[in-house]
Short mmCIF file of C-alpha atoms in Angstrom, two decimals:
data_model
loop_
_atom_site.label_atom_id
_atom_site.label_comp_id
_atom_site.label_asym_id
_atom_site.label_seq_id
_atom_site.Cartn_x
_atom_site.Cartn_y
_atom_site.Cartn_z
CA UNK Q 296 -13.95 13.08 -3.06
CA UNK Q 297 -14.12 15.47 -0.03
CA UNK Q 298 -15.16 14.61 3.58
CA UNK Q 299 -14.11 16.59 5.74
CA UNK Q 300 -13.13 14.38 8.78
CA UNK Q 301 -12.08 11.81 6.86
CA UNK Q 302 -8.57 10.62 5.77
CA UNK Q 303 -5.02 10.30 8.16
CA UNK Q 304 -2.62 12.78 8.13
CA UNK Q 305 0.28 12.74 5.83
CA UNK Q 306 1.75 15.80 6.56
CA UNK Q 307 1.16 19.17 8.73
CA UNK Q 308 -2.13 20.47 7.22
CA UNK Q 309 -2.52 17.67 4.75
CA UNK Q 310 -4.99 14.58 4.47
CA UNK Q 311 -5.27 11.63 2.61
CA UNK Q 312 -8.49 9.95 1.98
CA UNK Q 313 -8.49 7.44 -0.77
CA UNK Q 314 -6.18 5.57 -2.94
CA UNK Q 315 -7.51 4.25 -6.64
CA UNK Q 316 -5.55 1.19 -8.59
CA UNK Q 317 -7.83 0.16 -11.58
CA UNK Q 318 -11.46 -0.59 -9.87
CA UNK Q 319 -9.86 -1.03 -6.71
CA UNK Q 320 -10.25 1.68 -4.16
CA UNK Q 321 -8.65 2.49 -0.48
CA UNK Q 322 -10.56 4.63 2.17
CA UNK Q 323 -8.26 5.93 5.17
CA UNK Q 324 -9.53 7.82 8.18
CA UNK Q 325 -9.13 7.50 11.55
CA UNK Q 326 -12.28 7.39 12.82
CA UNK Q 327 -15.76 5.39 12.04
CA UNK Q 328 -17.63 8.71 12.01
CA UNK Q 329 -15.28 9.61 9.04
CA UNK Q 330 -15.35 6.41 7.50
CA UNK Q 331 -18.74 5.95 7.06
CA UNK Q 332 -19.02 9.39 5.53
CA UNK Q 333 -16.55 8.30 2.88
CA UNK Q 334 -18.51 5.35 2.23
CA UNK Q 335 -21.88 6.94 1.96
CA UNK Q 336 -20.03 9.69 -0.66
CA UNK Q 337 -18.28 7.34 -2.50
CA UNK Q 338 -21.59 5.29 -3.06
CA UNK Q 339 -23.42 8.16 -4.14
CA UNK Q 340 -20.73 9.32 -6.54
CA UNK Q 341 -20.47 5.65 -8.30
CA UNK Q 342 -24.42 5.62 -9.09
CA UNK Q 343 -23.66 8.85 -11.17
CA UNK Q 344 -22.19 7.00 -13.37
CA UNK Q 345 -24.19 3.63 -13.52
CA UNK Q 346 -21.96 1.93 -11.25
CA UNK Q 347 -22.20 -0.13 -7.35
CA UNK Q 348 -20.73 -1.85 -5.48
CA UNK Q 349 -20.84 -5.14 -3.57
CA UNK Q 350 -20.88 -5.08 0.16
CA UNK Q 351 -19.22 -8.88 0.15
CA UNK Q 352 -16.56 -7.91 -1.53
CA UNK Q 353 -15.64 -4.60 0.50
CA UNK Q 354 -13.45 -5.62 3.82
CA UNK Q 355 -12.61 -3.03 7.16
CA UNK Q 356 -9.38 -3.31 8.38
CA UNK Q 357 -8.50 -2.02 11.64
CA UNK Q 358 -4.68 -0.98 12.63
CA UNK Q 359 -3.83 0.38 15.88
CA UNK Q 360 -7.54 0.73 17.04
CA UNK Q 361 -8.52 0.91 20.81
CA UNK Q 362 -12.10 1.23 20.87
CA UNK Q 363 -14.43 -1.75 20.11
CA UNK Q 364 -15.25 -3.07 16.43
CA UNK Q 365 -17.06 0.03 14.07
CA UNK Q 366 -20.00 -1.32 12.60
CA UNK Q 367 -19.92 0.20 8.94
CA UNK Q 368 -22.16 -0.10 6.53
CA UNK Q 369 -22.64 0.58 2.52
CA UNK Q 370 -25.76 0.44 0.65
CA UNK Q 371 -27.36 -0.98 3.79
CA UNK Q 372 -25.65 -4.00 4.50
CA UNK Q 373 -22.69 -4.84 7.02
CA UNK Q 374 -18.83 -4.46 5.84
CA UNK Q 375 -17.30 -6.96 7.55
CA UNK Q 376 -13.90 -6.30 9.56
CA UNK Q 377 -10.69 -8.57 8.95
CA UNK Q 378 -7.25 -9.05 10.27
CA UNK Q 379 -6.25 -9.50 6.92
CA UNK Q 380 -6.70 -9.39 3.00
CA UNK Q 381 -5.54 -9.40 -0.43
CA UNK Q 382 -4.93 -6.23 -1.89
CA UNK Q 383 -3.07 -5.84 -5.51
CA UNK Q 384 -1.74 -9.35 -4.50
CA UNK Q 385 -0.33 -8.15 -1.38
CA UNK Q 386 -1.56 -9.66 2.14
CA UNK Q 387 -2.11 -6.37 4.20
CA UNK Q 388 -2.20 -7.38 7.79
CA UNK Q 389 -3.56 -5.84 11.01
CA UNK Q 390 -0.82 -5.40 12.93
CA UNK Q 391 1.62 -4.19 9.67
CA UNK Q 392 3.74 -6.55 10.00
CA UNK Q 393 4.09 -9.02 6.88
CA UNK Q 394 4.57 -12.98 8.05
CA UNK Q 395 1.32 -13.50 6.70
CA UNK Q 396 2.14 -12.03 3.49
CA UNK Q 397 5.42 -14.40 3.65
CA UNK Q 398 3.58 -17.23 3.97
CA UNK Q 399 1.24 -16.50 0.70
CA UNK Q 400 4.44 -15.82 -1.35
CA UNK Q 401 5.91 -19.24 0.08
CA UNK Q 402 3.09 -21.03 -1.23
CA UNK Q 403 2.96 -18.97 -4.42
CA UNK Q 404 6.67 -19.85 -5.18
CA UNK Q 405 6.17 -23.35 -4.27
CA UNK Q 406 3.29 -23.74 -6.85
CA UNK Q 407 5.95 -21.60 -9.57
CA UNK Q 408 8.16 -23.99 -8.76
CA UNK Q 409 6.18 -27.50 -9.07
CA UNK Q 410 4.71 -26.53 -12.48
CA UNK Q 411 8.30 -26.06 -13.58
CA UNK Q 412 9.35 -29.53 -12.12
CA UNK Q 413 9.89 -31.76 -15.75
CA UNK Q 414 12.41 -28.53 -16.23
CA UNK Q 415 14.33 -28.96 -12.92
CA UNK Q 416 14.53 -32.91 -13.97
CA UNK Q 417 16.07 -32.27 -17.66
CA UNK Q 418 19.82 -32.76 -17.90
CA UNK Q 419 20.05 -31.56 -21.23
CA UNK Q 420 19.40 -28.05 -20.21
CA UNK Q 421 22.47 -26.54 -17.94
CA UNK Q 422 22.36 -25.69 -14.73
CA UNK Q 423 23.28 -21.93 -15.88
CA UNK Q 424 20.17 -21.74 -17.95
CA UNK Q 425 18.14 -23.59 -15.16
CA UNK Q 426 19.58 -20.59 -13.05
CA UNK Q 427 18.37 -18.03 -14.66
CA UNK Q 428 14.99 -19.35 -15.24
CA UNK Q 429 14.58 -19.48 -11.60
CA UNK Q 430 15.76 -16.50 -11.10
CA UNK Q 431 13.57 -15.17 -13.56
CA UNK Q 432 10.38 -16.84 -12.34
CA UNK Q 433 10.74 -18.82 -9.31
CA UNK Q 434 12.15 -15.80 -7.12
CA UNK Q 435 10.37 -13.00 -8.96
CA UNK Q 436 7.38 -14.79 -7.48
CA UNK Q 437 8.48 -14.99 -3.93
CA UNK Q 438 10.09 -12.03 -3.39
CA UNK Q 439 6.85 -10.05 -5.15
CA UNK Q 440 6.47 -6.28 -3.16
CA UNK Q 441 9.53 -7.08 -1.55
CA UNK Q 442 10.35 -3.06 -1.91
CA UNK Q 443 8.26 -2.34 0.65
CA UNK Q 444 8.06 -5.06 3.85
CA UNK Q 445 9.29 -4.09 7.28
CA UNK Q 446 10.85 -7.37 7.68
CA UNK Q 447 12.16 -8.66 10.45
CA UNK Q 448 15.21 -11.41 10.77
CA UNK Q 449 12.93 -14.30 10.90
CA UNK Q 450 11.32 -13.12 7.82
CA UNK Q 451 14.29 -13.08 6.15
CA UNK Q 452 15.57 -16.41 7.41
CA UNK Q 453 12.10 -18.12 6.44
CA UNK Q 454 12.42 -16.76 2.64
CA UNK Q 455 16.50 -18.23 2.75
CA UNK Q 456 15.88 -21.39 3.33
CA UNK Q 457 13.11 -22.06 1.65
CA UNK Q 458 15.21 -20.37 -1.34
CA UNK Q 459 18.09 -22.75 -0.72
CA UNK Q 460 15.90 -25.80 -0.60
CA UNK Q 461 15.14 -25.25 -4.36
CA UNK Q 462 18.15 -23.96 -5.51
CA UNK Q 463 19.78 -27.70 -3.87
CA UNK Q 464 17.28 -29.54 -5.24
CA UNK Q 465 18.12 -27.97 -8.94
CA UNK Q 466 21.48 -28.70 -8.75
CA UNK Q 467 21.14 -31.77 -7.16
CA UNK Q 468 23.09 -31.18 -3.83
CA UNK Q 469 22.25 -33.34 -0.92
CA UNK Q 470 22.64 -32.11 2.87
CA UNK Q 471 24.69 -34.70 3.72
CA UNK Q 472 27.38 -33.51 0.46
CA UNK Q 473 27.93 -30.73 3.36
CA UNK Q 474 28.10 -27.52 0.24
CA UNK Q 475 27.74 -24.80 2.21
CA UNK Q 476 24.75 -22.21 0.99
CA UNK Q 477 27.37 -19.72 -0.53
CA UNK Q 478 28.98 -22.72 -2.54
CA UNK Q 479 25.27 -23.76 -3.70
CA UNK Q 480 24.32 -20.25 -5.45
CA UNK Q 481 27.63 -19.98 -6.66
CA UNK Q 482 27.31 -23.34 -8.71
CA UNK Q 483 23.32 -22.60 -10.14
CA UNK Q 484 23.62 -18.55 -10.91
CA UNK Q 485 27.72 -18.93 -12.14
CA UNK Q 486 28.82 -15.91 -10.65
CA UNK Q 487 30.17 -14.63 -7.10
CA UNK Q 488 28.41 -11.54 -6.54
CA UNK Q 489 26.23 -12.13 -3.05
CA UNK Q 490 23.00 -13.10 -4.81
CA UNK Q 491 21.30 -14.59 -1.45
CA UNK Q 492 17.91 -13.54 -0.26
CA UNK Q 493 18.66 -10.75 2.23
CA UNK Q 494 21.03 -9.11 -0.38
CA UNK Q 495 18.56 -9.14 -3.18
CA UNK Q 496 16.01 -8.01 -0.98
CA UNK Q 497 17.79 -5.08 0.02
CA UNK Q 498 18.95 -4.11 -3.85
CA UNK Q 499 14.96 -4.08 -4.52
CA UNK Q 500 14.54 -1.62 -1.48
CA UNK Q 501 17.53 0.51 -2.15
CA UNK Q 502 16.06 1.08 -5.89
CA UNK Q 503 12.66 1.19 -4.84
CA UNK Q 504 14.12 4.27 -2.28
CA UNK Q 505 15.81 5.86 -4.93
CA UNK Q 506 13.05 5.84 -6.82
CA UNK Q 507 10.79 7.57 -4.52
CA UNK Q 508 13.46 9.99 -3.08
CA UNK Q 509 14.08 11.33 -7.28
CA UNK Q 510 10.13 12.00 -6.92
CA UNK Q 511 8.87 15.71 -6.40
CA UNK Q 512 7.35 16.31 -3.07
CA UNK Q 513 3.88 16.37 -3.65
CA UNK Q 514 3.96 12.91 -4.39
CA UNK Q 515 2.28 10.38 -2.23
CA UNK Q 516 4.60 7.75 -1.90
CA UNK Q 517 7.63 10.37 -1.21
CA UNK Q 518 4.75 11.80 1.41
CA UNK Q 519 3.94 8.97 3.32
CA UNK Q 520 7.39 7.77 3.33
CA UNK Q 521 8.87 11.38 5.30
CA UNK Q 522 5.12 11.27 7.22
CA UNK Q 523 5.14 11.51 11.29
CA UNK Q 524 3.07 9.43 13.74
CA UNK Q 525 0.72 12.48 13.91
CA UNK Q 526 0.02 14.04 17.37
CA UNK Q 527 -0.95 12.48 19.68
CA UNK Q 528 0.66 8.95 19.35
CA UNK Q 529 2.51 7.08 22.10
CA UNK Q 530 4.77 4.11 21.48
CA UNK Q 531 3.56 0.70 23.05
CA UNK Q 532 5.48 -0.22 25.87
CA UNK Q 533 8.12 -2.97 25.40
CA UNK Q 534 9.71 -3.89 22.10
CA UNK Q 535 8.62 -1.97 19.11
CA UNK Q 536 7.46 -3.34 15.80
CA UNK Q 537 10.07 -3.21 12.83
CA UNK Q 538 8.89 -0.64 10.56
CA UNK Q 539 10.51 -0.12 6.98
CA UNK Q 540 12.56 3.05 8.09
CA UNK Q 541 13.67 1.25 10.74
CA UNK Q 542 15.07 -2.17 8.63
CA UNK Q 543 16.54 0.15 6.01
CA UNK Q 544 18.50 2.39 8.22
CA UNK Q 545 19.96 -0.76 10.30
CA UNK Q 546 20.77 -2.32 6.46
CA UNK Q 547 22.23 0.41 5.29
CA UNK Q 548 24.64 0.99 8.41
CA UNK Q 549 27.21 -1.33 6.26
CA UNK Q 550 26.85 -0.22 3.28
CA UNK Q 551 29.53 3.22 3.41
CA UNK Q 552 31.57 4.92 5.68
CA UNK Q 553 32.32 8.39 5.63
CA UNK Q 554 35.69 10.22 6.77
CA UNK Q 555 39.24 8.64 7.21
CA UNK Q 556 39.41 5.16 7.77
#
């Protein structure tokens, strides 16, 4: 698909418009003139081939927008605009940031966890194997797209403790046994590598980086990820938003030193 003032600049020269996962499908531009063009296109182009879509289902999302509400439209009827939604099980926000996404995966790994409750409970499985599983399910489900947040301390902090809360709870360790946090992983995963939260979280980015930095150039992800803010753009005044470039260069600050020591 081609529109010729649609899309958001990647790169000098270069524009991307859409992004397709299965029958799901992204429009970006950066203005509603451009937008609707996409949309009218991209209805047009589905008929060809016996297909629509449904208006209820389609959602505008506005980030970093100025002027009042766009009022787009496709096949006719009204898209309505959000501050959020779900997309490939991700909670995209507004404002980029990701508590609300947080929040979904907190609720998500609580349900992971209550259906495995009569496992928690038996004795006759060991702690080690209880572990595992939980490693295996519990935080696979919270900690889902991790790769990619631009999280913040509190974010971090929120995803800890609600992390430690289960993991006492499987071994059976009280508050008031005073086991520190360190002493409480150490006991249900057996081994005394730093396997808390923060550090997991920041193996999954570190891989997911090396992943997209091994990827030829033309690629979108390594595209978007070396993209500037485009002319034009200002920061807001007072204290910026963490972005992911941001949270991995202050993570990665203690990770290796170069020179004498």
């Amino acid at each position: 698909m081609n529109v010729s003032n649609g899309g958001v600049d990647l790169l000098p020269g270069e524009r991307l418009l859409d992004l397709e996962y299965a029958d799901d499908i992204v429009l970006l531009c950066d203005n509603a003139q451009g937008m609707q063009s996409a949309l009218n296109q991209l209805a047009i182009s589905v008929r060809r081939y016996g297909m629509c879509f449904a208006p209820s289902k389609c959602k505008v999302l506005l980030q970093d927008w100025q002027d009042s509400n766009p009022v787009l439209t496709l096949d006719g009827e009204q898209i309505e605009v959000v501050e959020k939604f779900v997309y490939l099980g991700s909670c995209i926000s507004a404002g980029g940031g990701v508590s609300d996404e947080i929040n979904a995966r907190i609720v998500k790994a609580r349900a992971a966890y209550a259906n495995l409750g009569h496992l928690w409970r038996l004795r006759d499985v060991s702690l080690a194997v209880r572990g595992r599983i939980y490693n295996a399910s519990m935080r696979a489900v919270l900690l889902y797209g991790c790769e990619t947040w631009p999280l913040r301390v509190e974010d971090v902090r929120r995803l800890s403790v609600f992390d430690h809360r289960c993991l006492r709870r499987i071994a059976d360790i009280q508050w008031q046994h005073h086991v520190s946090n360190a002493k409480v992983r150490h006991r249900v995963f057996g081994h005394r590598d730093d396997n808390s939260i923060g550090v997991t979280i920041l193996k999954h980015r570190l891989r997911w980086l090396g992943h997209v930095l091994r990827m030829s150039s033309q690629r979108i992800p390594r595209r978007a990820l070396f993209a500037d803010s485009g002319t034009g753009w200002k920061k807001r005044r007072g204290g910026q938003c963490m972005t992911w470039c941001r949270g991995m260069k202050e993570s990665c600050k203690g990770l290796a030193s170069v020179g004498p020591s």
